Amino acid sequence: MEAIVNHPTELRARLYADMDPANLTPLWESLHALVPRQPRSPSVPALWRYDEVRPFLMRAGEVITAEEAIRRVLILENPGLRGQSAITQSLYAGLQLILPGEVAPSHRHTATALRFVVEGEGAFTAVNGERTTMRPGDFIITPSWTWHDHGNESDQPVVWLDALDIPTLRLLDAGFAEDYGAAQQPVLRSEGSNFARFGSNMAPMAHDAETDPHGATSPLFCYPYARSREALARLRRDAPVDPWDGVKLRYVNPATGGWPTPTLATFLQLLPAGFEGKAWRQTDGAVFSVVEGRGRAVIERDVDGQVHRSVFEFGPRDHFVVPSWHCCRLAASEDTVLFSFSDRPIHSALGVLRQERLD
Ligand code: GTQ
């Protein structure tokens, strides 16, 4: 009897049980999970085909108005994180629908948001007293704590991808929000004045400065697709195509050269027809929005010596996620343009960003 009770396993089990009510738990039982040899994300690769998503979005348009919903959005929820409103552990993504004549009322929150226009033309987002018309492929920023409302004065439904750092703010318990009190904020400046100030490789004089007081977010809030697409087309003709990324550029904060937002990095890349990319992996989890073309993403992860492989055939307006430290290879059967965003600024700020180019 004594011998059994004094066996280390028994003694340990008794210790765990006795100290549990004191909110104490032994590190040594979870050390490897807490300090992993390499990331083992609970997020999994996933693809949302627009053909499948769009009918649900339009049904959402029939059952609730934008005004009632505040934001009529279908959240892209990672299958490994169901119930958490997250596409990766740090990022939120959703597809927002706004129908002709609707208004999504003005509010502000500490979460940083970006929009990437997926379908339709002629809706607008208003940020800090200025509207920007949304066209497919435009990348738009809603900085932390800025008033923003959306409207659609066109005759067609408009859909865009929303990306926010909501799960990161939840982790930090730093979420605040306020309603403006009226459906729409007043328009203080004519459309295009923000772009004139910050979108031409120039910047305002000191007396005219109209910048984010924290300096953390780009003062330019719309990056039109036409400009970015033209840059990629030009580089595709004039510069070598990278074997991993094709022709890829990052969006910048024109005031600093850094990322456009403190938490979200954004990219646009062109994969020429026939491109068969080499494999890469990175600690930042990335979400892709297909703008033009068709191709394939092969995403692999080694779990205890067993390779899990996802093969996604994608086309226009499809979305997919490549979680942290998964190997990804991109291929294109036609000229393909991909927008993507990730939590890279957070990894960089913490000094934990790792990127590898494989093969
Ligand atoms: O447009 O402000 O998808 O506040 C989630 C939360 C969009 C927005 C979302 C938001 C918004």
CSV table of C-alpha atoms and ligand atoms in Angstrom, one decimal:
chain,number,residue,atom,x,y,z
A,1,MET,CA,0.0,0.0,0.0
A,2,GLU,CA,2.7,2.5,1.1
A,3,ALA,CA,4.8,1.6,-2.0
A,4,ILE,CA,2.0,2.4,-4.4
A,5,VAL,CA,1.0,5.7,-2.7
A,6,ASN,CA,4.7,6.9,-2.7
A,7,HIS,CA,5.1,6.1,-6.4
A,8,PRO,CA,6.1,9.3,-8.2
A,9,THR,CA,3.1,9.1,-10.6
A,10,GLU,CA,0.8,8.8,-7.6
A,11,LEU,CA,2.5,11.6,-5.7
A,12,ARG,CA,2.4,13.9,-8.7
A,13,ALA,CA,-1.3,13.2,-9.4
A,14,ARG,CA,-2.1,14.0,-5.8
A,15,LEU,CA,-0.1,17.2,-6.0
A,16,TYR,CA,-1.9,18.3,-9.1
A,17,ALA,CA,-5.3,17.5,-7.6
A,18,ASP,CA,-4.5,19.2,-4.3
A,19,MET,CA,-3.1,22.4,-5.9
A,20,ASP,CA,-5.8,22.7,-8.6
A,21,PRO,CA,-8.2,24.7,-6.3
A,22,ALA,CA,-5.3,27.1,-5.7
A,23,ASN,CA,-5.1,27.8,-9.4
A,24,LEU,CA,-1.8,26.2,-9.8
A,25,THR,CA,-0.7,23.8,-12.6
A,26,PRO,CA,2.6,22.1,-13.4
A,27,LEU,CA,4.6,23.5,-16.3
A,28,TRP,CA,6.4,20.2,-17.0
A,29,GLU,CA,3.1,18.6,-18.2
A,30,SER,CA,2.7,21.2,-21.0
A,31,LEU,CA,6.2,22.5,-21.6
A,32,HIS,CA,6.5,21.1,-25.2
A,33,ALA,CA,3.1,22.5,-26.2
A,34,LEU,CA,3.9,25.9,-24.6
A,35,VAL,CA,7.4,26.2,-26.1
A,36,PRO,CA,7.1,24.3,-29.4
A,37,ARG,CA,10.1,23.4,-31.6
A,38,GLN,CA,8.2,25.1,-34.4
A,39,PRO,CA,4.7,26.7,-34.8
A,40,ARG,CA,1.9,24.2,-34.6
A,41,SER,CA,-1.0,26.4,-35.6
A,42,PRO,CA,-4.5,25.3,-34.8
A,43,SER,CA,-5.5,27.2,-38.0
A,44,VAL,CA,-5.8,25.0,-41.1
A,45,PRO,CA,-5.6,25.9,-44.8
A,46,ALA,CA,-9.0,26.7,-46.2
A,47,LEU,CA,-10.6,27.9,-49.4
A,48,TRP,CA,-13.8,29.9,-49.8
A,49,ARG,CA,-15.0,29.6,-53.4
A,50,TYR,CA,-17.0,32.7,-54.4
A,51,ASP,CA,-19.5,30.6,-56.3
A,52,GLU,CA,-20.4,29.0,-53.0
A,53,VAL,CA,-20.3,32.1,-50.9
A,54,ARG,CA,-22.1,34.5,-53.1
A,55,PRO,CA,-25.6,32.9,-52.9
A,56,PHE,CA,-25.4,33.0,-49.1
A,57,LEU,CA,-24.3,36.7,-49.2
A,58,MET,CA,-27.3,37.5,-51.4
A,59,ARG,CA,-29.6,35.6,-49.1
A,60,ALA,CA,-28.2,37.7,-46.2
A,61,GLY,CA,-29.2,40.7,-48.3
A,62,GLU,CA,-32.8,39.4,-48.3
A,63,VAL,CA,-33.0,38.6,-44.5
A,64,ILE,CA,-31.4,41.7,-43.0
A,65,THR,CA,-30.7,45.3,-44.0
A,66,ALA,CA,-27.2,46.9,-43.7
A,67,GLU,CA,-28.7,49.4,-41.2
A,68,GLU,CA,-30.1,46.6,-39.0
A,69,ALA,CA,-27.0,44.5,-39.2
A,70,ILE,CA,-24.7,47.5,-38.8
A,71,ARG,CA,-22.3,45.6,-40.9
A,72,ARG,CA,-23.8,42.8,-43.1
A,73,VAL,CA,-20.8,40.5,-43.2
A,74,LEU,CA,-20.3,36.8,-43.5
A,75,ILE,CA,-17.3,35.9,-41.5
A,76,LEU,CA,-14.7,33.6,-43.1
A,77,GLU,CA,-14.1,31.4,-40.2
A,78,ASN,CA,-11.1,29.1,-40.1
A,79,PRO,CA,-12.3,25.5,-39.8
A,80,GLY,CA,-9.7,24.9,-37.1
A,81,LEU,CA,-11.0,27.9,-35.1
A,82,ARG,CA,-14.8,27.6,-35.4
A,83,GLY,CA,-16.7,29.9,-33.1
A,84,GLN,CA,-13.8,32.4,-32.7
A,85,SER,CA,-14.6,34.7,-35.6
A,86,ALA,CA,-11.0,34.3,-36.8
A,87,ILE,CA,-9.3,33.3,-40.0
A,88,THR,CA,-6.0,32.9,-38.3
A,89,GLN,CA,-5.3,33.2,-34.5
A,90,SER,CA,-4.6,37.0,-34.9
A,91,LEU,CA,-6.8,38.0,-37.9
A,92,TYR,CA,-10.4,38.4,-38.8
A,93,ALA,CA,-11.8,38.3,-42.3
A,94,GLY,CA,-15.3,38.6,-43.7
A,95,LEU,CA,-17.2,39.5,-46.9
A,96,GLN,CA,-19.4,42.5,-46.6
A,97,LEU,CA,-22.4,43.2,-48.8
A,98,ILE,CA,-24.0,46.6,-49.3
A,99,LEU,CA,-27.0,46.9,-51.6
A,100,PRO,CA,-28.1,49.9,-53.7
A,101,GLY,CA,-29.4,52.7,-51.5
A,102,GLU,CA,-28.1,51.2,-48.2
A,103,VAL,CA,-26.0,52.8,-45.5
A,104,ALA,CA,-23.8,51.0,-43.0
A,105,PRO,CA,-23.9,53.5,-40.1
A,106,SER,CA,-20.9,55.4,-38.9
A,107,HIS,CA,-18.9,54.1,-36.0
A,108,ARG,CA,-15.3,53.8,-34.8
A,109,HIS,CA,-13.3,51.2,-33.0
A,110,THR,CA,-9.7,50.5,-31.9
A,111,ALA,CA,-9.5,47.6,-34.4
A,112,THR,CA,-7.8,48.5,-37.6
A,113,ALA,CA,-9.7,47.5,-40.8
A,114,LEU,CA,-8.8,47.2,-44.4
A,115,ARG,CA,-11.2,46.7,-47.3
A,116,PHE,CA,-10.4,45.0,-50.6
A,117,VAL,CA,-13.2,45.4,-53.2
A,118,VAL,CA,-14.3,42.1,-54.6
A,119,GLU,CA,-17.5,42.8,-56.7
A,120,GLY,CA,-19.4,45.8,-57.9
A,121,GLU,CA,-18.5,49.4,-58.3
A,122,GLY,CA,-19.8,52.7,-56.9
A,123,ALA,CA,-20.2,52.1,-53.2
A,124,PHE,CA,-18.2,54.4,-51.0
A,125,THR,CA,-16.4,54.3,-47.7
A,126,ALA,CA,-16.1,57.5,-45.7
A,127,VAL,CA,-13.1,57.9,-43.4
A,128,ASN,CA,-12.4,61.1,-41.4
A,129,GLY,CA,-14.7,63.3,-43.4
A,130,GLU,CA,-13.8,62.1,-46.9
A,131,ARG,CA,-15.4,59.6,-49.2
A,132,THR,CA,-13.6,57.2,-51.5
A,133,THR,CA,-15.5,55.4,-54.3
A,134,MET,CA,-14.9,51.7,-54.2
A,135,ARG,CA,-13.8,49.9,-57.4
A,136,PRO,CA,-12.9,46.2,-57.8
A,137,GLY,CA,-9.4,45.6,-56.5
A,138,ASP,CA,-9.1,48.9,-54.6
A,139,PHE,CA,-7.4,48.5,-51.2
A,140,ILE,CA,-8.8,50.9,-48.6
A,141,ILE,CA,-7.8,51.5,-45.0
A,142,THR,CA,-9.9,52.4,-42.0
A,143,PRO,CA,-7.3,53.4,-39.4
A,144,SER,CA,-7.9,52.6,-35.7
A,145,TRP,CA,-10.3,54.9,-34.0
A,146,THR,CA,-11.5,56.8,-37.2
A,147,TRP,CA,-15.1,57.4,-37.9
A,148,HIS,CA,-16.2,55.3,-40.9
A,149,ASP,CA,-19.5,54.5,-42.7
A,150,HIS,CA,-20.2,52.8,-45.9
A,151,GLY,CA,-22.9,53.6,-48.5
A,152,ASN,CA,-24.0,52.4,-52.0
A,153,GLU,CA,-25.4,55.0,-54.3
A,154,SER,CA,-24.9,52.7,-57.4
A,155,ASP,CA,-27.5,50.4,-58.8
A,156,GLN,CA,-25.6,47.2,-58.1
A,157,PRO,CA,-24.7,45.1,-55.0
A,158,VAL,CA,-21.1,45.8,-53.9
A,159,VAL,CA,-19.1,43.2,-52.0
A,160,TRP,CA,-15.7,43.7,-50.3
A,161,LEU,CA,-13.3,41.7,-48.2
A,162,ASP,CA,-13.0,43.1,-44.7
A,163,ALA,CA,-9.8,42.3,-42.7
A,164,LEU,CA,-9.4,43.4,-39.1
A,165,ASP,CA,-7.1,42.7,-36.3
A,166,ILE,CA,-10.0,41.9,-34.0
A,167,PRO,CA,-8.5,38.6,-32.6
A,168,THR,CA,-5.3,40.5,-31.7
A,169,LEU,CA,-7.2,43.2,-29.9
A,170,ARG,CA,-9.2,40.5,-28.1
A,171,LEU,CA,-5.9,38.9,-27.0
A,172,LEU,CA,-4.7,42.3,-25.7
A,173,ASP,CA,-8.1,43.3,-24.2
A,174,ALA,CA,-7.8,46.6,-26.1
A,175,GLY,CA,-11.1,46.7,-27.9
A,176,PHE,CA,-13.1,49.9,-27.6
A,177,ALA,CA,-15.9,51.2,-29.9
A,178,GLU,CA,-18.4,54.1,-30.3
A,179,ASP,CA,-21.3,54.9,-32.5
A,180,TYR,CA,-21.2,58.2,-34.3
A,181,GLY,CA,-24.8,58.9,-33.5
A,182,ALA,CA,-26.0,59.7,-37.0
A,183,ALA,CA,-26.0,57.2,-39.9
A,184,GLN,CA,-23.4,59.2,-41.8
A,185,GLN,CA,-20.6,61.5,-40.8
A,186,PRO,CA,-20.5,64.9,-42.5
A,187,VAL,CA,-18.4,65.1,-45.7
A,188,LEU,CA,-15.7,67.7,-45.0
A,189,ARG,CA,-13.4,67.4,-48.0
A,190,SER,CA,-14.1,66.5,-51.7
A,191,GLU,CA,-13.2,63.1,-52.9
A,192,GLY,CA,-9.6,62.8,-54.0
A,193,SER,CA,-8.0,65.3,-51.7
A,194,ASN,CA,-6.5,62.6,-49.5
A,195,PHE,CA,-5.0,61.0,-52.7
A,196,ALA,CA,-3.7,64.3,-53.9
A,197,ARG,CA,-2.0,64.9,-50.5
A,198,PHE,CA,-0.4,61.4,-50.1
A,199,GLY,CA,-0.9,59.4,-53.3
A,200,SER,CA,1.6,61.1,-55.7
A,201,ASN,CA,5.0,60.5,-54.0
A,202,MET,CA,4.5,63.9,-52.4
A,203,ALA,CA,3.4,65.0,-48.9
A,204,PRO,CA,1.7,68.0,-47.5
A,205,MET,CA,3.5,70.9,-46.0
A,206,ALA,CA,3.7,71.1,-42.2
A,207,HIS,CA,0.8,73.6,-41.8
A,208,ASP,CA,-1.4,71.3,-43.9
A,209,ALA,CA,-0.4,68.1,-42.1
A,210,GLU,CA,-3.4,65.8,-41.8
A,211,THR,CA,-1.8,62.7,-40.4
A,212,ASP,CA,-2.5,59.9,-38.0
A,213,PRO,CA,-1.5,61.3,-34.6
A,214,HIS,CA,0.1,57.9,-33.7
A,215,GLY,CA,2.0,57.8,-37.0
A,216,ALA,CA,1.2,54.1,-37.0
A,217,THR,CA,-1.1,54.0,-40.0
A,218,SER,CA,-0.7,55.2,-43.6
A,219,PRO,CA,-2.2,58.7,-44.1
A,220,LEU,CA,-3.3,57.5,-47.6
A,221,PHE,CA,-6.5,55.6,-47.2
A,222,CYS,CA,-7.2,54.4,-50.7
A,223,TYR,CA,-4.8,52.5,-53.0
A,224,PRO,CA,-6.6,52.3,-56.4
A,225,TYR,CA,-6.2,49.0,-58.2
A,226,ALA,CA,-5.6,50.7,-61.5
A,227,ARG,CA,-2.2,52.1,-60.2
A,228,SER,CA,-1.1,48.9,-58.5
A,229,ARG,CA,-2.1,46.7,-61.5
A,230,GLU,CA,-0.2,48.9,-63.9
A,231,ALA,CA,3.0,48.7,-61.8
A,232,LEU,CA,2.8,44.9,-61.9
A,233,ALA,CA,2.1,44.8,-65.6
A,234,ARG,CA,5.2,47.0,-66.2
A,235,LEU,CA,7.5,44.9,-63.9
A,236,ARG,CA,6.3,41.7,-65.6
A,237,ARG,CA,7.7,43.1,-68.8
A,238,ASP,CA,10.8,44.7,-67.5
A,239,ALA,CA,12.0,42.7,-64.5
A,240,PRO,CA,12.8,39.1,-63.7
A,241,VAL,CA,9.9,37.1,-62.4
A,242,ASP,CA,10.7,35.8,-58.9
A,243,PRO,CA,10.6,31.9,-58.7
A,244,TRP,CA,8.6,32.0,-55.4
A,245,ASP,CA,6.4,35.1,-55.7
A,246,GLY,CA,6.1,35.9,-59.4
A,247,VAL,CA,5.9,39.7,-59.6
A,248,LYS,CA,5.1,40.9,-56.1
A,249,LEU,CA,5.0,44.3,-54.4
A,250,ARG,CA,4.0,45.4,-50.9
A,251,TYR,CA,1.8,48.3,-50.2
A,252,VAL,CA,3.5,51.0,-48.2
A,253,ASN,CA,2.7,53.9,-45.8
A,254,PRO,CA,4.0,56.7,-48.0
A,255,ALA,CA,5.0,58.8,-45.0
A,256,THR,CA,7.3,56.1,-43.6
A,257,GLY,CA,8.0,53.4,-46.2
A,258,GLY,CA,6.7,50.9,-43.6
A,259,TRP,CA,3.5,48.8,-43.6
A,260,PRO,CA,0.3,50.6,-44.2
A,261,THR,CA,-1.1,49.6,-40.8
A,262,PRO,CA,0.5,48.6,-37.5
A,263,THR,CA,-1.0,45.1,-37.6
A,264,LEU,CA,-1.8,44.3,-41.2
A,265,ALA,CA,0.6,44.0,-44.1
A,266,THR,CA,-0.8,43.9,-47.7
A,267,PHE,CA,0.6,42.7,-51.0
A,268,LEU,CA,-0.3,42.5,-54.6
A,269,GLN,CA,1.3,39.9,-57.0
A,270,LEU,CA,1.0,38.8,-60.6
A,271,LEU,CA,1.7,35.2,-61.5
A,272,PRO,CA,2.3,35.0,-65.3
A,273,ALA,CA,0.4,32.2,-67.2
A,274,GLY,CA,2.2,28.9,-66.7
A,275,PHE,CA,4.0,30.1,-63.5
A,276,GLU,CA,4.9,27.1,-61.2
A,277,GLY,CA,6.1,28.7,-58.0
A,278,LYS,CA,8.6,27.2,-55.6
A,279,ALA,CA,7.6,26.6,-52.0
A,280,TRP,CA,7.9,29.1,-49.2
A,281,ARG,CA,6.9,29.3,-45.6
A,282,GLN,CA,6.6,32.2,-43.1
A,283,THR,CA,5.4,32.7,-39.5
A,284,ASP,CA,2.8,35.3,-40.6
A,285,GLY,CA,-0.5,33.7,-41.6
A,286,ALA,CA,-1.7,35.1,-44.9
A,287,VAL,CA,-5.1,35.4,-46.6
A,288,PHE,CA,-5.4,35.7,-50.3
A,289,SER,CA,-8.1,37.3,-52.4
A,290,VAL,CA,-8.0,36.3,-56.1
A,291,VAL,CA,-8.5,39.3,-58.3
A,292,GLU,CA,-7.9,37.9,-61.8
A,293,GLY,CA,-7.0,34.6,-63.4
A,294,ARG,CA,-6.9,31.0,-62.3
A,295,GLY,CA,-4.4,28.9,-60.5
A,296,ARG,CA,-3.5,26.5,-57.8
A,297,ALA,CA,-2.2,26.7,-54.2
A,298,VAL,CA,-0.6,23.6,-52.7
A,299,ILE,CA,-0.3,24.0,-48.9
A,300,GLU,CA,1.5,21.4,-46.8
A,301,ARG,CA,2.3,20.9,-43.2
A,302,ASP,CA,4.4,18.2,-41.5
A,303,VAL,CA,2.7,17.0,-38.3
A,304,ASP,CA,5.0,14.5,-36.5
A,305,GLY,CA,6.4,13.2,-39.7
A,306,GLN,CA,3.1,13.0,-41.5
A,307,VAL,CA,2.5,15.4,-44.4
A,308,HIS,CA,-0.9,17.0,-44.6
A,309,ARG,CA,-1.5,18.5,-48.0
A,310,SER,CA,-4.3,20.8,-49.3
A,311,VAL,CA,-4.7,21.5,-53.0
A,312,PHE,CA,-6.8,24.5,-53.8
A,313,GLU,CA,-7.8,25.3,-57.4
A,314,PHE,CA,-8.8,29.0,-57.4
A,315,GLY,CA,-10.5,31.5,-59.7
A,316,PRO,CA,-11.6,35.1,-59.5
A,317,ARG,CA,-13.0,36.3,-56.1
A,318,ASP,CA,-12.1,33.1,-54.3
A,319,HIS,CA,-10.3,33.4,-50.9
A,320,PHE,CA,-7.9,31.2,-49.2
A,321,VAL,CA,-5.7,31.2,-46.1
A,322,VAL,CA,-2.2,29.9,-45.6
A,323,PRO,CA,-1.6,29.6,-41.8
A,324,SER,CA,1.7,30.2,-40.1
A,325,TRP,CA,4.6,28.0,-41.0
A,326,HIS,CA,2.7,26.0,-43.7
A,327,CYS,CA,4.6,25.4,-47.0
A,328,CYS,CA,2.9,27.0,-49.9
A,329,ARG,CA,3.4,26.8,-53.6
A,330,LEU,CA,1.5,29.0,-56.0
A,331,ALA,CA,0.8,28.2,-59.7
A,332,ALA,CA,-1.1,29.9,-62.4
A,333,SER,CA,-2.7,28.6,-65.6
A,334,GLU,CA,-3.6,32.2,-66.7
A,335,ASP,CA,-2.2,35.6,-65.8
A,336,THR,CA,-3.3,35.8,-62.2
A,337,VAL,CA,-3.4,38.6,-59.8
A,338,LEU,CA,-3.5,37.9,-56.0
A,339,PHE,CA,-4.1,40.4,-53.2
A,340,SER,CA,-3.0,39.2,-49.8
A,341,PHE,CA,-2.7,40.4,-46.2
A,342,SER,CA,-1.0,39.0,-43.2
A,343,ASP,CA,0.0,39.9,-39.6
A,344,ARG,CA,3.6,40.4,-40.6
A,345,PRO,CA,3.9,43.9,-38.9
A,346,ILE,CA,3.2,42.2,-35.6
A,347,HIS,CA,5.9,39.5,-36.2
A,348,SER,CA,8.4,42.2,-37.3
A,349,ALA,CA,7.6,44.4,-34.3
A,350,LEU,CA,8.2,41.5,-31.9
A,351,GLY,CA,11.4,40.4,-33.8
A,352,VAL,CA,9.9,36.9,-34.4
A,353,LEU,CA,9.3,37.1,-38.1
A,354,ARG,CA,10.8,34.0,-39.9
A,355,GLN,CA,10.5,33.5,-43.7
A,356,GLU,CA,12.0,30.6,-45.7
A,357,ARG,CA,12.3,30.1,-49.4
A,358,LEU,CA,12.4,26.4,-50.0
A,359,ASP,CA,13.2,23.9,-52.9
B,1,GTQ,O1,-16.9,47.9,-41.5
B,1,GTQ,O2,-16.6,48.7,-39.6
B,1,GTQ,O3,-16.3,43.0,-41.0
B,1,GTQ,O4,-16.6,47.1,-37.5
B,1,GTQ,C1,-16.4,43.8,-38.8
B,1,GTQ,C2,-16.4,44.8,-37.9
B,1,GTQ,C3,-16.5,45.3,-40.6
B,1,GTQ,C4,-16.7,47.7,-40.3
B,1,GTQ,C5,-16.4,44.0,-40.1
B,1,GTQ,C6,-16.6,46.1,-38.4
B,1,GTQ,C7,-16.6,46.3,-39.8
